[in-house]
CSV table of C-alpha atoms and ligand atoms in Angstrom, one decimal:
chain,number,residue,atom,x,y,z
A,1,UNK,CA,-207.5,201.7,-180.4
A,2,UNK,CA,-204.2,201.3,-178.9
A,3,UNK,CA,-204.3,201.6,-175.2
A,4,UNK,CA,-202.4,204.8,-173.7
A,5,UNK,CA,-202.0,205.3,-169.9
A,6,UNK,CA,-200.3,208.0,-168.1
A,7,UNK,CA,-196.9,207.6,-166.3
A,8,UNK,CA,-195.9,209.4,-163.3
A,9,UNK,CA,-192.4,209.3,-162.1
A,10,UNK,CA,-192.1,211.4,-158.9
A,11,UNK,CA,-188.7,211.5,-156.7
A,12,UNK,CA,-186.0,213.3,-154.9
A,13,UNK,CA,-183.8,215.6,-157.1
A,14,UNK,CA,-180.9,214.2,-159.2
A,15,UNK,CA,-181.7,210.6,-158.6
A,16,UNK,CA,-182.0,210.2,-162.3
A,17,UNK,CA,-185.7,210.6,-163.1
A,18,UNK,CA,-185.2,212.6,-166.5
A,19,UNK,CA,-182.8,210.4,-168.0
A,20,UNK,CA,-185.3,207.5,-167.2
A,21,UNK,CA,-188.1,209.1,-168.2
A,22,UNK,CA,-187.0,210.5,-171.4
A,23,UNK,CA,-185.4,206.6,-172.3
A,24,UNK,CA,-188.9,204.9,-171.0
A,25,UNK,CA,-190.8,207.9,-173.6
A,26,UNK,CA,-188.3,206.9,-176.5
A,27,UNK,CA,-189.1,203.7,-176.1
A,28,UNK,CA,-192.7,203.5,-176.1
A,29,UNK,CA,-193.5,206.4,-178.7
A,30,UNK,CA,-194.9,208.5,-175.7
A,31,UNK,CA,-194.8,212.2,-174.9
A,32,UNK,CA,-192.3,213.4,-172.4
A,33,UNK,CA,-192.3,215.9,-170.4
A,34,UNK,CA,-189.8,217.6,-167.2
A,35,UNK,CA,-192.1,219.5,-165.0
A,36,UNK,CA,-188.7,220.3,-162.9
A,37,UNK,CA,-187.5,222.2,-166.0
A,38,UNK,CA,-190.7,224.8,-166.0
A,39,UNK,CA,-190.7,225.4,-162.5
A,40,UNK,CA,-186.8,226.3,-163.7
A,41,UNK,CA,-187.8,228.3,-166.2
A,42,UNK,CA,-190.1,230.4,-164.1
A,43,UNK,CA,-187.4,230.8,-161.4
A,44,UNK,CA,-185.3,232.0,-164.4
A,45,UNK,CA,-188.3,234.5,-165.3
A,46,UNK,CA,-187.7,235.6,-162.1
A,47,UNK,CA,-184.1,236.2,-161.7
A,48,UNK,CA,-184.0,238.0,-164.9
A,49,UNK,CA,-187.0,240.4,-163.7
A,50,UNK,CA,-184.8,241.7,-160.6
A,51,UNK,CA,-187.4,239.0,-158.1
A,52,UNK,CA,-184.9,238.0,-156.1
A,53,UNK,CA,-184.2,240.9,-153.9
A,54,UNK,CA,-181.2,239.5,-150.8
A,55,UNK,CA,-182.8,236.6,-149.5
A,56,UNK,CA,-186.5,237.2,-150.2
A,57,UNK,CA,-189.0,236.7,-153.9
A,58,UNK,CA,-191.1,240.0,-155.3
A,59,UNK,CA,-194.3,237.6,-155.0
A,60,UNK,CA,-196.8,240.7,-155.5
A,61,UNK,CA,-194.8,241.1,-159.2
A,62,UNK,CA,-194.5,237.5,-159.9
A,63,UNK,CA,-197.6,236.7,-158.9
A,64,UNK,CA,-199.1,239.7,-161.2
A,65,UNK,CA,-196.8,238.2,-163.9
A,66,UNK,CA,-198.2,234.7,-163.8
A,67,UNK,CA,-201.7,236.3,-164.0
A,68,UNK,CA,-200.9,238.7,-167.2
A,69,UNK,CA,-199.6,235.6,-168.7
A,70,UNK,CA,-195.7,237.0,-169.3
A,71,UNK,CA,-194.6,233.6,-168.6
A,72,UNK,CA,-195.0,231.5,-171.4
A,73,UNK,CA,-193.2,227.7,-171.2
A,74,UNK,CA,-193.0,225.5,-173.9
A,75,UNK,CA,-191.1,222.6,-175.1
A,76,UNK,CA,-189.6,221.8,-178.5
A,77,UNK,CA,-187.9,218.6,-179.2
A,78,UNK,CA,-184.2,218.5,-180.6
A,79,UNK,CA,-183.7,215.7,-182.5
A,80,UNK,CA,-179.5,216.2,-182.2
A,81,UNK,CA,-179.8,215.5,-178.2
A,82,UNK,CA,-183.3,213.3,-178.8
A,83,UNK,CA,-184.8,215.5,-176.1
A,84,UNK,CA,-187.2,218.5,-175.6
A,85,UNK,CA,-186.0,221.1,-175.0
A,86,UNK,CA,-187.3,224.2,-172.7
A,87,UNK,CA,-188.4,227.7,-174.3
A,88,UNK,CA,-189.3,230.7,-171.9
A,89,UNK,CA,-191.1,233.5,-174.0
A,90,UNK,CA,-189.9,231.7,-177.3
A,91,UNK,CA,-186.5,231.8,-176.2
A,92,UNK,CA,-184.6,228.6,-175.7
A,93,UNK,CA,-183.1,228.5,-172.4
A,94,UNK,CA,-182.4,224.7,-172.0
A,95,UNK,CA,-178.4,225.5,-170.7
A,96,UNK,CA,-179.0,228.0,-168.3
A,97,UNK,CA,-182.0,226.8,-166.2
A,98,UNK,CA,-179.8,224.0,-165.3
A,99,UNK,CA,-177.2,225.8,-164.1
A,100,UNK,CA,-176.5,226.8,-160.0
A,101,UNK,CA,-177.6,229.9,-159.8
A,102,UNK,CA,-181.2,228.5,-160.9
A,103,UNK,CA,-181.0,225.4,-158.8
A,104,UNK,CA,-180.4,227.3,-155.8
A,105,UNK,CA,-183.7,229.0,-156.0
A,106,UNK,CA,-185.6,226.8,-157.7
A,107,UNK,CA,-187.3,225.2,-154.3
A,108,UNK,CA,-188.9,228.8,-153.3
A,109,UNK,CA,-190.4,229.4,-156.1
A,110,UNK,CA,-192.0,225.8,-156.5
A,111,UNK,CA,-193.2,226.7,-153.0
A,112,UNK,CA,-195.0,229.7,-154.5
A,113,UNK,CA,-198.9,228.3,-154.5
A,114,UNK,CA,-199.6,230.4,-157.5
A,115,UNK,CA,-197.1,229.5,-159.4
A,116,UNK,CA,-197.9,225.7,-158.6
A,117,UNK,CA,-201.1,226.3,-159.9
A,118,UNK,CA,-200.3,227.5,-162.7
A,119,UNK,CA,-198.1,224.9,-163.9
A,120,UNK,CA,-200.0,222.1,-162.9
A,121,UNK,CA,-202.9,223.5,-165.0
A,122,UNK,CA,-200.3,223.3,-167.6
A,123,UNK,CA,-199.6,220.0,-167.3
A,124,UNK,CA,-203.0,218.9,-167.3
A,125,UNK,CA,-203.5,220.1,-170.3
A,126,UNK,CA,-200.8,218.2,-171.9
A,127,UNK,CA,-201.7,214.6,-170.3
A,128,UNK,CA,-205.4,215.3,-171.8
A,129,UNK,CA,-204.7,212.8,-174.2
A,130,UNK,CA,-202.7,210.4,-172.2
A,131,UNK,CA,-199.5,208.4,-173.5
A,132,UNK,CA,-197.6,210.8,-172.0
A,133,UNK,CA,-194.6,210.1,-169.4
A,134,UNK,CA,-194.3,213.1,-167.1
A,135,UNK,CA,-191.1,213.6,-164.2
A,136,UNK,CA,-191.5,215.8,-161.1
A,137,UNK,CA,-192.5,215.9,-157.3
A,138,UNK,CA,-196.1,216.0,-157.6
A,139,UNK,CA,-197.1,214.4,-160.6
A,140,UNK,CA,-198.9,210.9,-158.7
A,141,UNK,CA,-200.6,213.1,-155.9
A,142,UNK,CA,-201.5,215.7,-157.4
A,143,UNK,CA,-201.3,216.2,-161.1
A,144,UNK,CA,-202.3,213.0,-161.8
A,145,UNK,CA,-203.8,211.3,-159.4
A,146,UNK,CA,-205.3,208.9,-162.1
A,147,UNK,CA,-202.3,208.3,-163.3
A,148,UNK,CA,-202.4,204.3,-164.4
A,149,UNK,CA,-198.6,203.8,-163.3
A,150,UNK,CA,-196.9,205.7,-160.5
A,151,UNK,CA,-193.2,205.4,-160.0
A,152,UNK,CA,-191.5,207.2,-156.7
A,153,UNK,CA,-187.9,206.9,-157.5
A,154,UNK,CA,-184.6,207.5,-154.8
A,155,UNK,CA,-181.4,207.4,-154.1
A,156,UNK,CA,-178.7,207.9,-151.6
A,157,UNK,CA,-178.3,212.1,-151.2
A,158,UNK,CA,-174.3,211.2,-152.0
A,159,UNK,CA,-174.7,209.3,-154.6
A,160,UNK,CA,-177.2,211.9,-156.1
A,161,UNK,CA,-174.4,214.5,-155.5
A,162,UNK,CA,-172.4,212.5,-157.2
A,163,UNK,CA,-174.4,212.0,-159.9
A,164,UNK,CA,-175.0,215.8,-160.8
A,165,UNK,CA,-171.1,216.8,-160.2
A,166,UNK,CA,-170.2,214.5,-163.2
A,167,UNK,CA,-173.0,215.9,-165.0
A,168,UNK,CA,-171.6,219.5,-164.8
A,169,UNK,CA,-168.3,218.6,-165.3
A,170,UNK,CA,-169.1,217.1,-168.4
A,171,UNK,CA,-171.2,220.2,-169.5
A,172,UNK,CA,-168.5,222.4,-168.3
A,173,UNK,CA,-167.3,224.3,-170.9
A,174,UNK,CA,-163.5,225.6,-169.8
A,175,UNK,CA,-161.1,224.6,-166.6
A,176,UNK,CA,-162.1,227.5,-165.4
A,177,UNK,CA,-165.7,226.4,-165.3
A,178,UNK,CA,-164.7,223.1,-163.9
A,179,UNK,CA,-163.0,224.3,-161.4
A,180,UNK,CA,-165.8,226.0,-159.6
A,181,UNK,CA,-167.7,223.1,-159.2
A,182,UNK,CA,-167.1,222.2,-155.7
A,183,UNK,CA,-169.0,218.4,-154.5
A,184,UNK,CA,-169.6,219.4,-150.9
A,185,UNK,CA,-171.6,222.7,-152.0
A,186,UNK,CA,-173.8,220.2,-154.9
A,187,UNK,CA,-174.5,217.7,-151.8
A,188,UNK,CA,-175.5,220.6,-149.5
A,189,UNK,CA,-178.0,221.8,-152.3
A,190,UNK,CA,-179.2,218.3,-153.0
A,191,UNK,CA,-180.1,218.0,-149.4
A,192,UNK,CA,-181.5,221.2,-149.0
A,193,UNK,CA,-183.6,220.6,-151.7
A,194,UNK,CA,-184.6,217.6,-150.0
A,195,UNK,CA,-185.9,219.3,-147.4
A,196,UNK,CA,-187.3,222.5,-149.0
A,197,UNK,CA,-189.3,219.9,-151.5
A,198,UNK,CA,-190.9,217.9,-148.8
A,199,UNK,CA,-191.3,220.3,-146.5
A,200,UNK,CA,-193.4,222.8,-148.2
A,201,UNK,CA,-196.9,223.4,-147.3
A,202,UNK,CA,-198.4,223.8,-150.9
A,203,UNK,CA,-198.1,219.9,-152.7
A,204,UNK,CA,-194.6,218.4,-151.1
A,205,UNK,CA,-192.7,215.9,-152.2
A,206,UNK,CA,-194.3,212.7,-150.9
A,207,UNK,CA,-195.0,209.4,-152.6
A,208,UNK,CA,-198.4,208.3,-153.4
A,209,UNK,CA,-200.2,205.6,-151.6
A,210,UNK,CA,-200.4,203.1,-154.8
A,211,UNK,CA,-196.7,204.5,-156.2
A,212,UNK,CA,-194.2,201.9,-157.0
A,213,UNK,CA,-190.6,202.5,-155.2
A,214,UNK,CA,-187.4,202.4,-157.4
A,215,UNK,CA,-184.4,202.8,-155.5
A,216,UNK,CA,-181.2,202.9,-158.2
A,217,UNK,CA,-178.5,203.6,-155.7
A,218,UNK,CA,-176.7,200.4,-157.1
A,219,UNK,CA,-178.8,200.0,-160.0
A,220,UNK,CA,-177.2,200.7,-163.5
A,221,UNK,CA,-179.0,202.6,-166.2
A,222,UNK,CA,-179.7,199.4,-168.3
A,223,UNK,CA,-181.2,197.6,-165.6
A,224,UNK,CA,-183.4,200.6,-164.2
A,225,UNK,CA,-184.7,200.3,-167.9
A,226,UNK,CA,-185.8,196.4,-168.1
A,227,UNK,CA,-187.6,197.0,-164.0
A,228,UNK,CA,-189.6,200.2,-166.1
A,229,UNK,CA,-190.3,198.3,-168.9
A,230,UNK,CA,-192.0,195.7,-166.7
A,231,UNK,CA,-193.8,198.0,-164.7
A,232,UNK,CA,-195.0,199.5,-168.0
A,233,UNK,CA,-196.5,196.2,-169.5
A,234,UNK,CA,-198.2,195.0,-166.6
A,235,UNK,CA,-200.3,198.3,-166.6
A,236,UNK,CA,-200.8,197.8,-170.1
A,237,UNK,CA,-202.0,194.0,-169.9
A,238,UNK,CA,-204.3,194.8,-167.3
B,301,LIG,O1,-186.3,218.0,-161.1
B,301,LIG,P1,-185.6,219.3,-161.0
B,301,LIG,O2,-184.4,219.2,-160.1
B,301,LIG,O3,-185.2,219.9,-162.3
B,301,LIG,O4,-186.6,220.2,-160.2
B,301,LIG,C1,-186.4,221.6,-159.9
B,301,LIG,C2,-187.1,222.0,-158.7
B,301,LIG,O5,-188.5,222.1,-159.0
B,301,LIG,C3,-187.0,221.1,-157.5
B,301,LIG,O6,-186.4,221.8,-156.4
B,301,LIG,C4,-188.4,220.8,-157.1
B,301,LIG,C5,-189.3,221.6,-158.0
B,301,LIG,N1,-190.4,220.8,-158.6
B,301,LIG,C6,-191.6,220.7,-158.0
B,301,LIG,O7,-191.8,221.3,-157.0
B,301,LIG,N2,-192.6,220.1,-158.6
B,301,LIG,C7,-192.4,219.4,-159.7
B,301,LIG,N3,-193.5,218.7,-160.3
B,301,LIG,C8,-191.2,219.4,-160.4
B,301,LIG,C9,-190.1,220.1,-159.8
């Protein structure tokens, strides 16, 4: 039988580890899955369901909706963007976990160790069978620490910010819209995030022992590609 190994591709935020991972999955006939986008989708759950009182999280009612099960996560993919894309409670809600008011309270509830354990559980579960290439924070340390090929990818915090700016003003929808998106506030939350990710006591952001490091600060999509691809076959002829 064909031999199928696990990829893990851990990093800072916005420094492009979704596009790549998606590409890499295409290209291999491999499973793909954002981790980022369910811990989106719970934050989403959240902010629907009144959680997010001032500054502070309802954990007693989140927590009590993790354990009834209210928050189901699934992914279905859409052959018109060649992606999955991500279903809370059977509704699609691929636009709107990506938008500000989500990534601004994303970090706190990934810091939430309930909710961490419920995902990664998750994602277990859909690695069972390998072939799978799966993007996130904690996938090499602590999802899958068996994973055959670990990749910790980074980039500058401006050139991140940079990065998603051009990706919301492409997705923006009206001037209006594009008006509002302001770089200094997208750099602040990239480096907040920064901090929040690898500061948290419940599995932080840190790069495993045997991970390989990618930084694409000056490298272009193409060429990030060909380093993965050669990554991937010398796991493979192992
Ligand atoms: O990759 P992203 O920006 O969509 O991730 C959203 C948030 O989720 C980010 O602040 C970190 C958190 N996250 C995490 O803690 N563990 C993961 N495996 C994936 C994401």
């Amino acid at each position: 039988m064909e031999k199928k190994i696990i990829i893990a591709i851990d990093g800072h935020s916005s420094c492009g580890k979704s596009t790549m991972a998606k590409q890499l999955a295409k290209q291999i006939g491999y499973v793909y899955v954002d981790t980022g986008a369910m811990y989106r989708a719970v934050t989403l759950y959240a902010m629907r369901n009144g959680m997010f009182p001032d500054e502070g999280i309802r954990e007693g009612e989140l927590e009590k909706a993790v354990k009834n099960g209210d928050i189901q996560i699934s992914f279905k993919f859409n052959p018109n963007t060649g992606r999955p894309d991500t279903y809370l409670n059977n509704e699609k809600v691929e636009d709107e976990i990506r938008q500000m008011a989500v990534s601004n309270r994303v970090s706190r509830i990934a810091a939430l160790p309930f909710v961490r354990a419920l995902l990664t559980e998750q994602q277990q579960a859909m690695g069972k069978e390998k072939g799978i290439v799966m993007d996130g924070r904690d996938i090499g340390t602590a999802v899958f620490p068996q994973a055959e090929l670990k990749i910790f990818v980074t980039a500058s915090a401006k050139v991140r910010a940079q990065r998603r700016y051009d990706e919301l003003m492409n997705k923006a929808k009206s001037e209006e819209e594009k008006a509002k998106l302001n770089f200094e506030e997208i750099l602040k939350n990239v480096e907040e995030r920064d901090y929040l990710d690898s500061h948290r006591e419940s599995s932080p952001l840190r790069q495993a022992e045997d991970a390989v490091v990618l930084d694409n600060s000056e490298m272009t999509i193409e060429e990030q590609n060909v380093w993965l691809m050669g990554k991937f076959q010398e796991k493979l002829n192992k």
